[in-house]
CSV table of C-alpha atoms in Angstrom, one decimal:
chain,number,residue,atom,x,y,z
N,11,UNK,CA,-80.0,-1.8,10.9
N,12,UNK,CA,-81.3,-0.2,8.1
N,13,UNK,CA,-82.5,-2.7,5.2
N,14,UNK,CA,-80.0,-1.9,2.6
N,15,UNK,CA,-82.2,-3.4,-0.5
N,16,UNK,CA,-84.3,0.2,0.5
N,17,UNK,CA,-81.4,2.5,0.2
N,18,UNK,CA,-80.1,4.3,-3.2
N,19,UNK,CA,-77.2,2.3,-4.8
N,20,UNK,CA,-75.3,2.8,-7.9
N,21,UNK,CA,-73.4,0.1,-10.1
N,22,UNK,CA,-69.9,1.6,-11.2
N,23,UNK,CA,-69.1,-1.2,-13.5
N,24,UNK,CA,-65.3,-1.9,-14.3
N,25,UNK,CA,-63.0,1.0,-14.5
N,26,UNK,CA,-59.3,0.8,-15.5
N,27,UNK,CA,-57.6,3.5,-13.6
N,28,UNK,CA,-53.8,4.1,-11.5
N,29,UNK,CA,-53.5,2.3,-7.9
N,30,UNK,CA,-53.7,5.7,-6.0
N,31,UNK,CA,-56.3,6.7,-7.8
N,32,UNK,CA,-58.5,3.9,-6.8
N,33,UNK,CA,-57.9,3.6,-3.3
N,34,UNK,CA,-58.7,7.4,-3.5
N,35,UNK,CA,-62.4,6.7,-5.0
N,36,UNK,CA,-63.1,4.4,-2.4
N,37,UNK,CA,-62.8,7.0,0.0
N,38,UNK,CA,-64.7,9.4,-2.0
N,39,UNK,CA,-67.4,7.2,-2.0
N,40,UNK,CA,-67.8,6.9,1.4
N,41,UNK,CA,-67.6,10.1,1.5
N,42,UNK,CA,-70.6,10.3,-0.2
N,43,UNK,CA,-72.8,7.7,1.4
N,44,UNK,CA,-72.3,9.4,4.5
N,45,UNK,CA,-73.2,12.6,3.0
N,46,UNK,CA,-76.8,11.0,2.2
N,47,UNK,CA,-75.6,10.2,-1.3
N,48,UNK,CA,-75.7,7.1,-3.1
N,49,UNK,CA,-74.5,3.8,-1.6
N,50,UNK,CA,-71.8,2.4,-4.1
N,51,UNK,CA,-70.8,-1.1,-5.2
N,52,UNK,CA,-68.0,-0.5,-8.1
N,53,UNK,CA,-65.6,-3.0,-10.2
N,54,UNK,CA,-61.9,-2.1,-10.8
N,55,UNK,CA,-58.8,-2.6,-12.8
N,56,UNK,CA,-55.2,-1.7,-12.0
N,57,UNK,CA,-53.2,-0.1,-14.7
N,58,UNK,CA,-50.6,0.1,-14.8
N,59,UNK,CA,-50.3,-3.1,-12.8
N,60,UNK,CA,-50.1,-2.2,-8.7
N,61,UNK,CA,-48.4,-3.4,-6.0
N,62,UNK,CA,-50.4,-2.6,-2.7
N,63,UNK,CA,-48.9,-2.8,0.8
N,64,UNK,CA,-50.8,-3.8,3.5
N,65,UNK,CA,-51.5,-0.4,6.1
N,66,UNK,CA,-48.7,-1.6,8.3
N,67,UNK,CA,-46.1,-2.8,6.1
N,68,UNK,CA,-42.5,-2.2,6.2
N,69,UNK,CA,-41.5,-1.1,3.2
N,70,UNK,CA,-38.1,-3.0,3.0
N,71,UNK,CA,-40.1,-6.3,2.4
N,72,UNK,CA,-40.9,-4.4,-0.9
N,73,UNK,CA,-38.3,-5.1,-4.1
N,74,UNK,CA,-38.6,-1.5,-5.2
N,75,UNK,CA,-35.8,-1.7,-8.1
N,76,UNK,CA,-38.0,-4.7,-9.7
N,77,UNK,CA,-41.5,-2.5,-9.4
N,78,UNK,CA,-39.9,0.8,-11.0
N,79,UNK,CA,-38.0,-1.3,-13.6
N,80,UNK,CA,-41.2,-3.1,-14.1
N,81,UNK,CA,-43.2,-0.2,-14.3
N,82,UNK,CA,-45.1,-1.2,-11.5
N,83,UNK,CA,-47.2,1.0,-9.2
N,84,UNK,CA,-46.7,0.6,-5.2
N,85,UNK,CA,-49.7,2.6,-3.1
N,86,UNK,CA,-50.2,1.6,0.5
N,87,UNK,CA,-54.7,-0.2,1.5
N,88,UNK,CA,-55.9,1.6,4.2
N,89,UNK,CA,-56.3,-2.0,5.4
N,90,UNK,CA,-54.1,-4.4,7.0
N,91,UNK,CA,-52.4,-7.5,5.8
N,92,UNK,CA,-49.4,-7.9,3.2
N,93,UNK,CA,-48.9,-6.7,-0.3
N,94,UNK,CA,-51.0,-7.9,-3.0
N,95,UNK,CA,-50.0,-7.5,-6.5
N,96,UNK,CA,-53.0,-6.4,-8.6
N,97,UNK,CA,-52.2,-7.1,-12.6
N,98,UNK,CA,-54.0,-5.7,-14.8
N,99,UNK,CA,-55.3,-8.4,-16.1
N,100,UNK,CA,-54.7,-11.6,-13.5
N,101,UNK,CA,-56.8,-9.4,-10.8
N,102,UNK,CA,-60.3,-7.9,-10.6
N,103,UNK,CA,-61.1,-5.5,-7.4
N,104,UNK,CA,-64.4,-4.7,-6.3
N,105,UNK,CA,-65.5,-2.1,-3.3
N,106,UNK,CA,-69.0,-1.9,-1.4
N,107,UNK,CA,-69.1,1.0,0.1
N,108,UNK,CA,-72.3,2.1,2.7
N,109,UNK,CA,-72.9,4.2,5.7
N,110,UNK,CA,-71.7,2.3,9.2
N,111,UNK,CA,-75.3,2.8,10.7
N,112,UNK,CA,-76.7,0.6,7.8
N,113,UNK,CA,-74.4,-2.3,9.3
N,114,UNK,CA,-74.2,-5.0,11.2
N,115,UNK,CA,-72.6,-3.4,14.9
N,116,UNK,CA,-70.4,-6.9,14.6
N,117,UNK,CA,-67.9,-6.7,12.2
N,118,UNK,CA,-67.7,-10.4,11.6
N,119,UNK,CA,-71.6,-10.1,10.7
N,120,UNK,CA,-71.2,-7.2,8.4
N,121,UNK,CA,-68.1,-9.1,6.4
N,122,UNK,CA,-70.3,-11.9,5.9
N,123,UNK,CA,-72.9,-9.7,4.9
N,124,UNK,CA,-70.7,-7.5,2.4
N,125,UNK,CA,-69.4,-10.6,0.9
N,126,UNK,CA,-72.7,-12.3,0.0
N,127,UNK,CA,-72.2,-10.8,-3.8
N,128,UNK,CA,-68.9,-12.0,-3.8
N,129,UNK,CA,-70.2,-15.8,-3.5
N,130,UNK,CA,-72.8,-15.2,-5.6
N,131,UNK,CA,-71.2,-14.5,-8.1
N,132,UNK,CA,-68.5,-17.8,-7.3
N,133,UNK,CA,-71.4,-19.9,-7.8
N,134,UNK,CA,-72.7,-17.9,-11.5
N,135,UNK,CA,-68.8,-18.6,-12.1
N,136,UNK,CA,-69.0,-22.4,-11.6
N,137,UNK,CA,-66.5,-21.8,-8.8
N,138,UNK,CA,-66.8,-23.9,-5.8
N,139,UNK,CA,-65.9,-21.0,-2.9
N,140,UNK,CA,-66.2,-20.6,0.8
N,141,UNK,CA,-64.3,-18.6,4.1
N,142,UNK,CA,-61.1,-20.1,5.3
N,143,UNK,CA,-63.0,-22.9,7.8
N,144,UNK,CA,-59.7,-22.1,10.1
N,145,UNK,CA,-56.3,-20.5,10.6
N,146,UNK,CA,-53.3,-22.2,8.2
N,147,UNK,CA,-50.0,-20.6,8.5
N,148,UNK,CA,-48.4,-18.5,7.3
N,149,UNK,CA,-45.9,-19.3,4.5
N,150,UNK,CA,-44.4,-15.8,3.6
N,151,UNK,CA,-45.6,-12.7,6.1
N,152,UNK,CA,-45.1,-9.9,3.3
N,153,UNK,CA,-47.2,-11.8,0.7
N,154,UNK,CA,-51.3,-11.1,1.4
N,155,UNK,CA,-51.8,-14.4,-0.3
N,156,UNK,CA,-49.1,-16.3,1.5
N,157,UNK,CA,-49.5,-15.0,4.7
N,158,UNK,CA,-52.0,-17.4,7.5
N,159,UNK,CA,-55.2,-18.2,6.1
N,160,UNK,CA,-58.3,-17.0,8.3
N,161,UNK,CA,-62.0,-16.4,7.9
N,162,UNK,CA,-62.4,-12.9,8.1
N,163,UNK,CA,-60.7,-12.2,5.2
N,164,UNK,CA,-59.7,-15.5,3.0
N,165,UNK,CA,-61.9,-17.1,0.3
N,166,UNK,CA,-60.5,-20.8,-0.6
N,167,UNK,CA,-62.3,-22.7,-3.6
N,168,UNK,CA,-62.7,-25.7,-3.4
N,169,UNK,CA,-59.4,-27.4,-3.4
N,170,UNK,CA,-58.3,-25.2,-0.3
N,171,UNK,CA,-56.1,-22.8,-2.3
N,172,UNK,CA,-57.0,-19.0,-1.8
N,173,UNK,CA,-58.6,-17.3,-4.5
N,174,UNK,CA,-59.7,-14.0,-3.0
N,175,UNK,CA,-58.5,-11.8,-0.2
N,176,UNK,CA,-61.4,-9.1,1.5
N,177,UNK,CA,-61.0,-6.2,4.0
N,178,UNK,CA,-62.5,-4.0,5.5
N,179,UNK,CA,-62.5,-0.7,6.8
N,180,UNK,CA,-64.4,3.1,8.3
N,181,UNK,CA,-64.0,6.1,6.3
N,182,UNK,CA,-66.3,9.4,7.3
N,183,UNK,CA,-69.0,7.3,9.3
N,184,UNK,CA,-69.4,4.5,5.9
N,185,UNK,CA,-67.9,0.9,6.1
N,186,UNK,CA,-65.4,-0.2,2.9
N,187,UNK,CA,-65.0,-3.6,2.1
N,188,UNK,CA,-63.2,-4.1,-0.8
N,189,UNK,CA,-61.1,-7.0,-2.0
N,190,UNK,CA,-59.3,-8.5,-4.4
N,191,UNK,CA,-60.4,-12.1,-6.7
N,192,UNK,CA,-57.7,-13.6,-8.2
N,193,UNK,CA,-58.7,-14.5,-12.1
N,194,UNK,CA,-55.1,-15.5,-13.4
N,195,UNK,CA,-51.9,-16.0,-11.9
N,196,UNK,CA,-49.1,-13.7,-12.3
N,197,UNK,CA,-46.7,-16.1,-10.2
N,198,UNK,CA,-43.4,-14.5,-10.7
N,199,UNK,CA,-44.2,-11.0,-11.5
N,200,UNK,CA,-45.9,-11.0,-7.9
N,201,UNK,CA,-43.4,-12.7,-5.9
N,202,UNK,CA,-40.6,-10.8,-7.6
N,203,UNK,CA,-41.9,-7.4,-5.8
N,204,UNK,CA,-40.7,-8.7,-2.5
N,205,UNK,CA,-37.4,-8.4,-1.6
N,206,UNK,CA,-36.6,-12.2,-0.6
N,207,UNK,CA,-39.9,-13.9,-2.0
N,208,UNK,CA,-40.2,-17.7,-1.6
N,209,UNK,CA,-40.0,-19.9,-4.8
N,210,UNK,CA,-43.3,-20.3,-7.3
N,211,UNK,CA,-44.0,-23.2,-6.5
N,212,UNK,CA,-45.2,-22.4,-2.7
N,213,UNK,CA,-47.6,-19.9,-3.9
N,214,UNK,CA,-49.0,-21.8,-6.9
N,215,UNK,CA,-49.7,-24.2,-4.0
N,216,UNK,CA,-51.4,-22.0,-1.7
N,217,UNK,CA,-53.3,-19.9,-4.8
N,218,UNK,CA,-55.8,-20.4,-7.1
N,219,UNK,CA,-57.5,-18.7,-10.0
N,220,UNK,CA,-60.7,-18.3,-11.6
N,221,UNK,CA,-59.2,-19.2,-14.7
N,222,UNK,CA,-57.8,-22.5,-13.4
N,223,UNK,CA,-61.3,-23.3,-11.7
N,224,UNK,CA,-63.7,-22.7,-14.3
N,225,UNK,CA,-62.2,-21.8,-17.5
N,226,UNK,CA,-64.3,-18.5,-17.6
N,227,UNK,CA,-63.0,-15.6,-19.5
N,228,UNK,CA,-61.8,-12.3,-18.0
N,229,UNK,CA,-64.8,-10.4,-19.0
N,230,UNK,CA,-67.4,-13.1,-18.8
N,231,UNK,CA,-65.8,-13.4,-15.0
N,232,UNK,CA,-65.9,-9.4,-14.5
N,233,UNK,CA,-69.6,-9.3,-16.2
N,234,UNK,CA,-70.6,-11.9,-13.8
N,235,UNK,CA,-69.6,-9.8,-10.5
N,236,UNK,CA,-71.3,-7.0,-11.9
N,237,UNK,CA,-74.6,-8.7,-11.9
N,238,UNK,CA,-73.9,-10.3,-8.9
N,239,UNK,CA,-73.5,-6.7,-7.4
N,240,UNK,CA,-76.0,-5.4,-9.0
N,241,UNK,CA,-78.8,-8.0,-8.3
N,242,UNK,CA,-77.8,-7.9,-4.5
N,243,UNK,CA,-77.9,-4.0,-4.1
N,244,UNK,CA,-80.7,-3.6,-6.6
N,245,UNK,CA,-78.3,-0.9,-7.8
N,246,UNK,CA,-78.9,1.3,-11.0
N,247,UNK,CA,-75.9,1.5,-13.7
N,248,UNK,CA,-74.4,5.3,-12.1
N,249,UNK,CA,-71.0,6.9,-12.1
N,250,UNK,CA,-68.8,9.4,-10.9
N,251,UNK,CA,-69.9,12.8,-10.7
N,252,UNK,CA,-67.4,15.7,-11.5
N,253,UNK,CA,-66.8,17.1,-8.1
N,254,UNK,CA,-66.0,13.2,-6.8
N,255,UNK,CA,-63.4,13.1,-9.4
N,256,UNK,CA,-61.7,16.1,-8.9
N,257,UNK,CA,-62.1,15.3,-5.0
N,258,UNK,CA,-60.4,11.9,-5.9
N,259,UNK,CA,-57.8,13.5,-8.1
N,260,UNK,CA,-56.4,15.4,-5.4
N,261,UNK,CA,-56.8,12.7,-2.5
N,262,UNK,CA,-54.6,10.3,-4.9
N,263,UNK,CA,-52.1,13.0,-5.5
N,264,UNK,CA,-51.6,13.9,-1.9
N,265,UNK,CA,-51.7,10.9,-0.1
N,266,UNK,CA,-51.7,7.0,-1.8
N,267,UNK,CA,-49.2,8.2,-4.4
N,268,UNK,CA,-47.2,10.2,-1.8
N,269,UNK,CA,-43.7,8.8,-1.0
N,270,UNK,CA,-44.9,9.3,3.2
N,271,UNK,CA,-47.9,7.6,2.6
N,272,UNK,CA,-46.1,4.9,0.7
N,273,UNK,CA,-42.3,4.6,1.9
N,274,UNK,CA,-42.2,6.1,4.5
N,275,UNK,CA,-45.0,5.7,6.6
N,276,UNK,CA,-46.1,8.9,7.3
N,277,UNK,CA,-49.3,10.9,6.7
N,278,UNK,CA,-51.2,7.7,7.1
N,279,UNK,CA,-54.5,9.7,8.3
């Protein structure tokens, strides 16, 4: 394994751009590292707000009439596990993206590796944060956050309520892990994009918040990741060049805002 502190890495600090659009960049990104180019570690906002299914879901788990009425987006991860509703504001994403042959072989090692930033920045938070220790089960399959609890891909704080789900996946010869940290709770807009959600207070049970843990703003919490990113990676402040854009563009277009990407379940290549 290469030592990733000696490869080229750029900071994309927090964007505010459509669902499809950013599941699309990730893949550009990979893209990219594998190319030779830049490895990328990148913060993200939804908007409009963003329901994303989980690679396998059935999309009659989904309340479609409440996510168009809502003007919510629905894409489809690339990754497993149920849907996770990203609000604009209650959610900050982040993405690491580097070539596979950079990596740990085991992908338990590499998670744990790719994650180190994410903890990091916890503790800068004042957020007591660790893996899911072992399996807790599941309390509504459709729901990413309600669905059974394990380490390779749960963050709890401290009071054993989940705060942030991870993933992660291959893409053109470069690993993805990106993931999702809950930093307020949108409890019924999120549980009303399923089709037979279970009541408010289950999930305010099982999930936590930034908010509720430290008291941290939204953009002291966002600025904080950043760093933490940025100090692991030793990454300069970069962006998006033209051609990944328009690449990005068009992957968004044809496939994570596609209704056979999304509905349907086709295309999923």
């Amino acid at each position: 394994m290469t030592d990733l502190a000696e490869a080229e890495w750029r900071l994309i600090r927090e964007e505010t751009r459509p669902g499809p659009l950013n599941m699309a960049l990730d893949e550009i990104a990979a893209e990219t590292a594998a190319a030779g180019g830049p490895r990328t570690v990148r913060v993200y906002r939804w908007e409009p707000s963003t329901l994303s299914l989980g690679y396998h879901q059935d999309p009659a788990t989904i309340d479609w009439d409440f996510c168009e009425r809502e003007g919510i987006t629905v894409t489809r991860r690339p990754t497993g596990g149920g849907a996770i509703y990203h609000d604009s504001d209650g959610d900050i994403s982040y993405s690491v993206v580097a070539p596979a042959e950079e990596l740990p072989g085991n992908l338990m090692d590499s998670y744990e590796l790719l994650c180190q930033p994410l903890f990091d920045a916890f503790d800068a938070m004042g957020v007591d944060a660790a893996f899911a220790e072992s399996e807790q089960p599941a309390i509504h399959e459709p729901a990413c956050y309600l669905r059974e609890l394990h380490p390779a891909h749960d963050v709890l704080a401290g009071d054993g309520r989940k705060i942030s789900g991870n993933a992660q996946y291959r893409q053109r010869d470069s690993i993805i892990q990106h993931g999702s940290v809950t930093y307020a709770r949108t409890t019924e807009r999120h549980l009303n994009c399923f089709a037979d959600p279970p009541d408010s207070d289950t999930f305010e049970g099982r999930v936590t918040s930034v908010r509720e843990q430290s008291g941290l703003d939204r953009q002291s919490a966002v600025d904080t990741l950043e760093a933490a990113l940025e100090e692991w990676s030793d990454a300069y402040e970069g962006e998006w060049t033209e051609s990944e854009l328009d690449r990005a563009r068009e992957r968004a277009e044809r496939k994570y805002a596609s209704d056979a990407w999304t509905r349907e379940q086709r295309g999923r290549t």
